[in-house]
Short mmCIF file of C-alpha atoms and ligand atoms in Angstrom, two decimals:
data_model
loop_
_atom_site.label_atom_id
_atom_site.label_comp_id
_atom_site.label_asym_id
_atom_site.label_seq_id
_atom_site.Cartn_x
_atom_site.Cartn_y
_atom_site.Cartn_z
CA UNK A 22 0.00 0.00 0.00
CA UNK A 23 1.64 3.31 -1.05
CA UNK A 24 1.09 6.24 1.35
CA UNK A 25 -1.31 9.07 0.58
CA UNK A 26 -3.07 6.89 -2.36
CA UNK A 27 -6.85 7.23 -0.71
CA UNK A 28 -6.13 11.05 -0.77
CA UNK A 29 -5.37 11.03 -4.47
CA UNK A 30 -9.21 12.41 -5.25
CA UNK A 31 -7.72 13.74 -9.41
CA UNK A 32 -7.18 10.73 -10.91
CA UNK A 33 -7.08 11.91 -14.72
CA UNK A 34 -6.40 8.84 -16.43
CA UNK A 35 -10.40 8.40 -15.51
CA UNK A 36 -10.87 10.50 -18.27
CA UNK A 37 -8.88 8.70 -20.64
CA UNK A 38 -9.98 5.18 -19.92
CA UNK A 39 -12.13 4.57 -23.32
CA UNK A 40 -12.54 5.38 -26.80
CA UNK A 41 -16.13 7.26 -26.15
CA UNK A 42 -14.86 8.97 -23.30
CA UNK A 43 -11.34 10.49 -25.05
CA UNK A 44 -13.67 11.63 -28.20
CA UNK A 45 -15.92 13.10 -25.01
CA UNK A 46 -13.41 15.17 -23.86
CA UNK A 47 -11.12 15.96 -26.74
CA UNK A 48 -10.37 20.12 -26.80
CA UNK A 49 -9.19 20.41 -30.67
CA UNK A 50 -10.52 18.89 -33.89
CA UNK A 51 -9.74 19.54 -37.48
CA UNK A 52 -11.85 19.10 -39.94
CA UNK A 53 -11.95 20.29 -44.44
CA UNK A 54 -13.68 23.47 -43.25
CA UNK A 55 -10.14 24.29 -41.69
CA UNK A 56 -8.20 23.20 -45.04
CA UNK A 57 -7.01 25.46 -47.45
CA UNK A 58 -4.73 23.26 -50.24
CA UNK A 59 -1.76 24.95 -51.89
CA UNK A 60 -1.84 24.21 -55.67
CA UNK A 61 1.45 24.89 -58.16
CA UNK A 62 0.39 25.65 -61.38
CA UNK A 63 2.77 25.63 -64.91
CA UNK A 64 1.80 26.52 -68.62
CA UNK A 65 0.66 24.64 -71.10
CA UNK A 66 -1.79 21.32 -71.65
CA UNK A 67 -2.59 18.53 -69.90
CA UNK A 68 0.91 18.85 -68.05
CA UNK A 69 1.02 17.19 -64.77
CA UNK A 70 4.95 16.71 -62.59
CA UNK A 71 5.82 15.90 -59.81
CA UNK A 72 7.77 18.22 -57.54
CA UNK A 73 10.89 16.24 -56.59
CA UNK A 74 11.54 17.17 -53.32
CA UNK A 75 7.53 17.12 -52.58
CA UNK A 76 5.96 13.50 -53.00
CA UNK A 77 2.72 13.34 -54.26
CA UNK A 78 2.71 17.20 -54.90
CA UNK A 79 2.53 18.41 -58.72
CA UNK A 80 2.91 21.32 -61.12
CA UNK A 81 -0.26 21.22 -62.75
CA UNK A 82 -1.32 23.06 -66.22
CA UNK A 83 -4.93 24.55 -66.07
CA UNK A 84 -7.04 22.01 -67.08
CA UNK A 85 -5.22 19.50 -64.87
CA UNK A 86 -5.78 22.33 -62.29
CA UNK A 87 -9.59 21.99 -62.69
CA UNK A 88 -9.53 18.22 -62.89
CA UNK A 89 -7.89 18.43 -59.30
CA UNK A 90 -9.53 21.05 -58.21
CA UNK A 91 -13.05 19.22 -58.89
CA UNK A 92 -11.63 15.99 -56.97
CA UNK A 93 -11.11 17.62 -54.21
CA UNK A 94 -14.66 19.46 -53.90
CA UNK A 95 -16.02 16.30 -54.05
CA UNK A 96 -14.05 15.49 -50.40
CA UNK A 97 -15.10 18.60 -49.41
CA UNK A 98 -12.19 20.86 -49.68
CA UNK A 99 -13.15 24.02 -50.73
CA UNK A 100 -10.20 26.52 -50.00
CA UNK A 101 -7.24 26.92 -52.39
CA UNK A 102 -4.11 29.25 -52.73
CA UNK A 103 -2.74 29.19 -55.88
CA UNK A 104 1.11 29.80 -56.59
CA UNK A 105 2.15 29.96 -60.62
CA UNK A 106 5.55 28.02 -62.31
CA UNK A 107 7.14 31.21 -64.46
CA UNK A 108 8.60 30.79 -67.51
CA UNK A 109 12.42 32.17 -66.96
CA UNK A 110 11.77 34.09 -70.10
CA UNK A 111 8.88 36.30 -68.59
CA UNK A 112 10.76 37.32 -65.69
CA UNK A 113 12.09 40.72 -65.58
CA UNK A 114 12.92 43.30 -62.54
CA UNK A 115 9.60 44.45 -62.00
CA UNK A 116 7.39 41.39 -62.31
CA UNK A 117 5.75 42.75 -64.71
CA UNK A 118 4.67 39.46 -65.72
CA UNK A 119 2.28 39.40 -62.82
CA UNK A 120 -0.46 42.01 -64.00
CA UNK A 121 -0.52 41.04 -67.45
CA UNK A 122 -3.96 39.87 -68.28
CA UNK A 123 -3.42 37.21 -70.37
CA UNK A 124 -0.80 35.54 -67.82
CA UNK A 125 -0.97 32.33 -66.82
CA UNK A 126 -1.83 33.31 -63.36
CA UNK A 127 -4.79 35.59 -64.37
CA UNK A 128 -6.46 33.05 -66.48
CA UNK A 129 -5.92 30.38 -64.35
CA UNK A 130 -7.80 32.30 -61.49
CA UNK A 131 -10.73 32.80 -64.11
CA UNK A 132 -10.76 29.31 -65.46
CA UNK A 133 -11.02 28.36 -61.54
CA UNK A 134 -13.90 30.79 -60.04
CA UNK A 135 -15.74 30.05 -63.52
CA UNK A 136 -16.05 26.29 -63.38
CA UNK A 137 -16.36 26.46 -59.55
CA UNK A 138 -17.74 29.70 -58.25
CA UNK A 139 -18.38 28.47 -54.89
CA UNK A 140 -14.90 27.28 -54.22
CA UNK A 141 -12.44 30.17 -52.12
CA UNK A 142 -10.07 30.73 -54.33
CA UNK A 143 -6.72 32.38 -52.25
CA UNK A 144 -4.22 34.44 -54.40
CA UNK A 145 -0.36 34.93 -53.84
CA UNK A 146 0.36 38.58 -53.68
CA UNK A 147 4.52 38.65 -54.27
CA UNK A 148 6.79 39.39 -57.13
CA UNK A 149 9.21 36.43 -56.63
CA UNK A 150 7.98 33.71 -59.01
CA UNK A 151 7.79 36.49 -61.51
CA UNK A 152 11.12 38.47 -60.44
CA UNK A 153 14.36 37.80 -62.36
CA UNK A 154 15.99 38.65 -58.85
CA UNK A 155 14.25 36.02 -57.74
CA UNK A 156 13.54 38.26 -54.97
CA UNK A 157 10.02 39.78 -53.29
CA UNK A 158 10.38 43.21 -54.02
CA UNK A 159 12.31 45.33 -56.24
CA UNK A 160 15.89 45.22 -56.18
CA UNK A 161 18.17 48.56 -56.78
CA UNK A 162 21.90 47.65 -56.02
CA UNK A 163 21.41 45.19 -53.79
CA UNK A 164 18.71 46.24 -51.78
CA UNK A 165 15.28 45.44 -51.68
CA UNK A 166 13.29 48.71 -52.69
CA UNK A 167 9.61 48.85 -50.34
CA UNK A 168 7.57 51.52 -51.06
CA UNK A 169 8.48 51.32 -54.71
CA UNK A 170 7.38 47.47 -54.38
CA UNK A 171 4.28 48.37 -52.88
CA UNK A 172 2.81 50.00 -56.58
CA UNK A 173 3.71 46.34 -57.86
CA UNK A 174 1.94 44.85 -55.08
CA UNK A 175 -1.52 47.29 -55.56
CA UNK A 176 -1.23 46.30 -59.29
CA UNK A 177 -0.93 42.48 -58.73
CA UNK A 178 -3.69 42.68 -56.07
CA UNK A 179 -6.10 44.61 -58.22
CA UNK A 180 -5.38 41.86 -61.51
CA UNK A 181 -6.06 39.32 -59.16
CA UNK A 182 -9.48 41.06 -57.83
CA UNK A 183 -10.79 41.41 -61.36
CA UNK A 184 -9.65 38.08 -61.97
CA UNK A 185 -12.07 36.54 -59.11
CA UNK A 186 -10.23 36.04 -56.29
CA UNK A 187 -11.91 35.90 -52.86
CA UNK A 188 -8.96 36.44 -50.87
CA UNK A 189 -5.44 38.13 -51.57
CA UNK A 190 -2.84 36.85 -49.77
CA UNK A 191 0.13 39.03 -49.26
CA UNK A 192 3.48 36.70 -48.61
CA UNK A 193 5.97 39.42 -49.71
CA UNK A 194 6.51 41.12 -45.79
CA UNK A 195 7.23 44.67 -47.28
CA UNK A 196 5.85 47.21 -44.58
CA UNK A 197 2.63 48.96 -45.48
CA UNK A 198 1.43 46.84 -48.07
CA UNK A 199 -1.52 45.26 -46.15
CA UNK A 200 -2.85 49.28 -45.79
CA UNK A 201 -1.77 50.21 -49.52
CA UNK A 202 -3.16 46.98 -50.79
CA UNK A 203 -6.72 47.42 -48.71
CA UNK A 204 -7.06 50.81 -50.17
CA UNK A 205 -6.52 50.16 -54.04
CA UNK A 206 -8.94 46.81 -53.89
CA UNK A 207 -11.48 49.46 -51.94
CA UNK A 208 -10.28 52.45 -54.44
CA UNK A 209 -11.70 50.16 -57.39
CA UNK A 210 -15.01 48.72 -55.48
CA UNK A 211 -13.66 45.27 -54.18
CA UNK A 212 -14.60 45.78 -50.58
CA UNK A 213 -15.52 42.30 -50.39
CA UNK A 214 -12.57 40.78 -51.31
CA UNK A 215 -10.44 39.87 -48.16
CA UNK A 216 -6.58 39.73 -47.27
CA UNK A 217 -5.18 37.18 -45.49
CA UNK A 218 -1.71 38.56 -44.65
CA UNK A 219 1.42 36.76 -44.19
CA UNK A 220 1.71 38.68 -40.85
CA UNK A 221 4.73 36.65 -39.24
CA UNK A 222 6.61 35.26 -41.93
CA UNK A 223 10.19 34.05 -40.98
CA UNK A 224 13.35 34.22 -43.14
CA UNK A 225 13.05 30.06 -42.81
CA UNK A 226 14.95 27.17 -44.10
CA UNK A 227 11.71 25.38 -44.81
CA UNK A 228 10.83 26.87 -47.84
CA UNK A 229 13.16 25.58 -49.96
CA UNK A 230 11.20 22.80 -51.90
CA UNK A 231 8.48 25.34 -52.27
CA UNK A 232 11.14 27.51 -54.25
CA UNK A 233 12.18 24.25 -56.42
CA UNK A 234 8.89 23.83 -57.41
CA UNK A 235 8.56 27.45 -58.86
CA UNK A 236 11.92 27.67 -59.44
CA UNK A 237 11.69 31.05 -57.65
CA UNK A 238 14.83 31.18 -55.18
CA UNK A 239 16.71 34.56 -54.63
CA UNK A 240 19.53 34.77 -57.99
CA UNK A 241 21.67 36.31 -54.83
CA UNK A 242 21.64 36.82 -50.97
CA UNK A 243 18.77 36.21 -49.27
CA UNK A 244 15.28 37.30 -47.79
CA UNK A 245 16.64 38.37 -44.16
CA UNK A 246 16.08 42.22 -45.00
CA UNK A 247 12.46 41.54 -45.48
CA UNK A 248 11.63 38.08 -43.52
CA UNK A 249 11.47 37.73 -39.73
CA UNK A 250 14.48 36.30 -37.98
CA UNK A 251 13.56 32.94 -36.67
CA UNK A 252 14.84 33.54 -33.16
CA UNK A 253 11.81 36.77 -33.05
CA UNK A 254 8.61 36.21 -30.96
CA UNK A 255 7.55 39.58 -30.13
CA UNK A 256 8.27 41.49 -33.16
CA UNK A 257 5.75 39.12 -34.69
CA UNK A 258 3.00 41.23 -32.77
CA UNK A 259 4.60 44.20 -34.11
CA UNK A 260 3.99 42.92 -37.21
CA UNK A 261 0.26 41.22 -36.35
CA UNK A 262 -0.95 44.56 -34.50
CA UNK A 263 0.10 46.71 -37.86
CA UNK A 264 -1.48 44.17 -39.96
CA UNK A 265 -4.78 44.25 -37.94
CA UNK A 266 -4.82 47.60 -37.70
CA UNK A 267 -3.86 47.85 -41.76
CA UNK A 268 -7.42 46.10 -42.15
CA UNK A 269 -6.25 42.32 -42.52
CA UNK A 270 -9.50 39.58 -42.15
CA UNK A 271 -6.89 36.88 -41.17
CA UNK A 272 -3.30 37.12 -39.99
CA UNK A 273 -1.07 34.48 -40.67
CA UNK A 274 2.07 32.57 -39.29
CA UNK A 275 4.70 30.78 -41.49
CA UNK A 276 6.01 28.11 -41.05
CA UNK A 277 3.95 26.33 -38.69
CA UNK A 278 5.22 23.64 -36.85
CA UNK A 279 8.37 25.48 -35.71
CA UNK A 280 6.48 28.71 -35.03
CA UNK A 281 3.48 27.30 -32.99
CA UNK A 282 4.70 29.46 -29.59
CA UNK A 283 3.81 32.15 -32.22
CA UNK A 284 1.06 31.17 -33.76
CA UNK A 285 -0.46 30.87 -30.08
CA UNK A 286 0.80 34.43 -29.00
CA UNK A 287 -0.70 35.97 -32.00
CA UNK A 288 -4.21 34.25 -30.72
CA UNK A 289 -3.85 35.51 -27.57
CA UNK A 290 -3.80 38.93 -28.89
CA UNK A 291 -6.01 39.25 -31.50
CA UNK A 292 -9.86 38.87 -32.11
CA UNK A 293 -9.07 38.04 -35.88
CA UNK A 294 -8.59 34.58 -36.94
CA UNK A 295 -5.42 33.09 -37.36
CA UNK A 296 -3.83 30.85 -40.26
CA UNK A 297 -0.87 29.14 -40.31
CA UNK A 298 1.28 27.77 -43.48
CA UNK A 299 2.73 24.29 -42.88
CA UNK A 300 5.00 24.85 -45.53
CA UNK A 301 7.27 22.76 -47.74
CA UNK A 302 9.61 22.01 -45.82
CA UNK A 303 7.60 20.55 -43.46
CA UNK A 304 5.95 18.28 -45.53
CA UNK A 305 8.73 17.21 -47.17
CA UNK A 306 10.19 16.34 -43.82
CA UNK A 307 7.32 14.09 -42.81
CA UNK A 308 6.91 12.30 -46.59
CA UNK A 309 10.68 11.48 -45.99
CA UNK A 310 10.94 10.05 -42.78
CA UNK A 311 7.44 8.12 -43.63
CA UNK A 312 9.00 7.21 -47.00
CA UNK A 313 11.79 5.41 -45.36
CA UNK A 314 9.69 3.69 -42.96
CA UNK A 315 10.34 5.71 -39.87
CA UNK A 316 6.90 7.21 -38.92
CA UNK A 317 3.37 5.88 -39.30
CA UNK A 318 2.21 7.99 -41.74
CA UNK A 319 -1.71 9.38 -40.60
CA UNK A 320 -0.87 9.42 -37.14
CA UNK A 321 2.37 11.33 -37.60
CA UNK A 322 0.09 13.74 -40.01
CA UNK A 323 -3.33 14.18 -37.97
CA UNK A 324 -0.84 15.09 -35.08
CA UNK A 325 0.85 17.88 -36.82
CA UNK A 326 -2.31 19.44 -38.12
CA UNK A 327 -4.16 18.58 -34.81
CA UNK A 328 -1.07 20.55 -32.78
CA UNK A 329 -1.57 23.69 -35.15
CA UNK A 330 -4.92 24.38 -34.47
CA UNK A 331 -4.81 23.39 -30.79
CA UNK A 332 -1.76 26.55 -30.87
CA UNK A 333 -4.51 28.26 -32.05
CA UNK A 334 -4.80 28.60 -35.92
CA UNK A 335 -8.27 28.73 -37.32
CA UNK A 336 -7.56 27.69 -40.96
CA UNK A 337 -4.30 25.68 -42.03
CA UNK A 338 -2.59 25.98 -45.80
CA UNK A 339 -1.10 22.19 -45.85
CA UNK A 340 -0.20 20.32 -49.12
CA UNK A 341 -1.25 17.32 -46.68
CA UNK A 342 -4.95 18.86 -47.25
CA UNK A 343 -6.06 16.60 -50.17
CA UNK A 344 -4.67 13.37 -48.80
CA UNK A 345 -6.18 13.64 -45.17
CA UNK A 346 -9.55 13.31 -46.60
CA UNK A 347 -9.19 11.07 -49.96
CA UNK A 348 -7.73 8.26 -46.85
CA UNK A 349 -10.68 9.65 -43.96
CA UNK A 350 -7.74 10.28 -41.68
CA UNK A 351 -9.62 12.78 -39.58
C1 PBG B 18 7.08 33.74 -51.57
C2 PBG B 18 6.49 32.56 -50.90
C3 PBG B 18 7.23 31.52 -50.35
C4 PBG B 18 6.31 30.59 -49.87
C5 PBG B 18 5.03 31.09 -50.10
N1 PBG B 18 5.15 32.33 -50.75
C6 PBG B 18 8.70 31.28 -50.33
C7 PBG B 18 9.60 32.36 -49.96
O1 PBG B 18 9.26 33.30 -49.24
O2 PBG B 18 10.74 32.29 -50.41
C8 PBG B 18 6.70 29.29 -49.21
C9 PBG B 18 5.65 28.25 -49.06
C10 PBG B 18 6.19 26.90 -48.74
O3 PBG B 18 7.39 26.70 -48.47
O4 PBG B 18 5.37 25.96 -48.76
N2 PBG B 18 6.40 34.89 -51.64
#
């Protein structure tokens, strides 16, 4: 008989002890309403590859793009950011590319909201896939140029408003442009067209199969003038509070998994909702490590999506989206 056991009154494996009662008492579930599924996109017909670094993620030309978009509104995912493959060719300083109506992006975002008007179409508001700096902004001797950026930005959002999106997504971190943005979509009647701003995104490592997919990695240096250093946690309310106050609907945090301390602060201090990108790198982590065996594959996935929202994100971008509910893993 151990001492003190008839005091112990809390006993909380109680509420463990069966299937019925964990479901009873579980805090955080995730479910397609909470999915948003990055799609790559590429020119041409009927063109379908595979990202190498990305398993099971592909490049897809605009009617594959529709064919997969289709399949996955019949599993009930309805959300989907877009992100466009540039031809090297197009690129120039000034991404130029990226308010040309007839670009690939722009008709792609028509092609989508026409075959599937009820589907939330989410936009990529940057210059990097179409810069030949390979950077987000413009770059004058080195540096990257904001305010001048922020014209390219207003340009890009207003294409993409015309074209049908539902929400722009600003991933470029160039101060101001949530505010300059906000007021050219309301300047040309699209008050009802929403950003969702990459509030706290870090100058990460994780993003690199995201950039081989779009071939769009910096031609030199890197993103650390613009991007958040990793090792920040409060400047990310800096950048949340301006945001919010900027008039963001939805302020995001990127990566996820390595970021959730932030992802929760942000919660904690705002009344909007909060997103979080489990980006490439992430998933590419997991695919490996399950592709060599190492990690049961839909647990190791339902936990990392079930561990962002418990941090506190209302709506997840994961290229895991499509696969959780073709296999009923939630
Ligand atoms: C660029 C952008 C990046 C991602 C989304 N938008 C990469 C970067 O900042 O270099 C990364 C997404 C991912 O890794 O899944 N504007």
């Amino acid at each position: 008989m151990v001492y003190g056991l008839k005091e112990m009154l809390q006993r909380p494996r109680r509420n463990r002890k069966s299937e019925v009662i964990r479901q009873m008492v579980q805090e955080t579930h995730v479910s397609a309403a909470n999915l948003i599924f990055p799609l790559f996109i590429v020119d041409g017909e009927n063109q379908k590859t595979e990202v190498a670094s990305m398993p099971g993620i592909f490049r897809y030309s605009i009617d594959n793009l529709l064919r997969e978009i289709e399949s996955c509104m019949k599993l009930g995912l309805h959300s989907f950011d877009l992100f466009p493959n540039i031809e090297e060719s197009l690129k120039d300083k000034f991404a130029t590319e990226s308010y040309r109506d007839e670009s690939l992006y722009l008709r792609a975002i028509r092609a989508v909201k026409k075959e599937f008007p009820e589907a939330c179409v989410i936009t990529d508001v940057a210059m990097d896939p179409y810069s030949s700096d390979g950077h987000d902004g413009v770059v004058e001797n080195g540096e990257i140029l904001n305010d001048e950026t922020l014209e390219i930005l207003g340009k890009m959002a207003l294409a993409h408003a015309r074209s049908g999106a539902d929400i722009i997504a600003p991933s470029d971190m160039m101060d101001g442009r949530v505010g300059y943005i906000r007021n050219v979509l309301d300047d040309n009647g699209f008050t009802n067209v929403s950003i969702m701003s990459y509030s706290a995104k870090y100058a990460s490592a994780f993003y690199g199969p995201f950039r081989d997919a779009l071939n769009s990695a910096p031609k030199f240096g890197d993103k650390k003038t613009y991007q958040m250093n990793p090792a920040n946690q409060r400047e990310a309310l800096i950048e949340a509070n301006l945001d919010e106050l900027e008039g963001a609907d939805f302020l995001m945090v990127k990566p996820a998994l390595p970021y959730l301390d932030v992802i929760k602060l942000i919660k904690d201090n705002t009344e909007l909702p909060v997103a979080a990108y489990n980006v490439s790198g992430e998933y590419a982590m997991i695919k490996a490590a399950i592709q060599n065996g190492w990690l049961n594959e839909q647990r190791a996935i339902t936990e990392v999506l079930t561990s962002i929202r418990r941090a506190g994100a209302s709506a997840i971008l994961t290229y895991h989206a499509k696969e959780v509910l073709l296999n009923k893993w939630l």
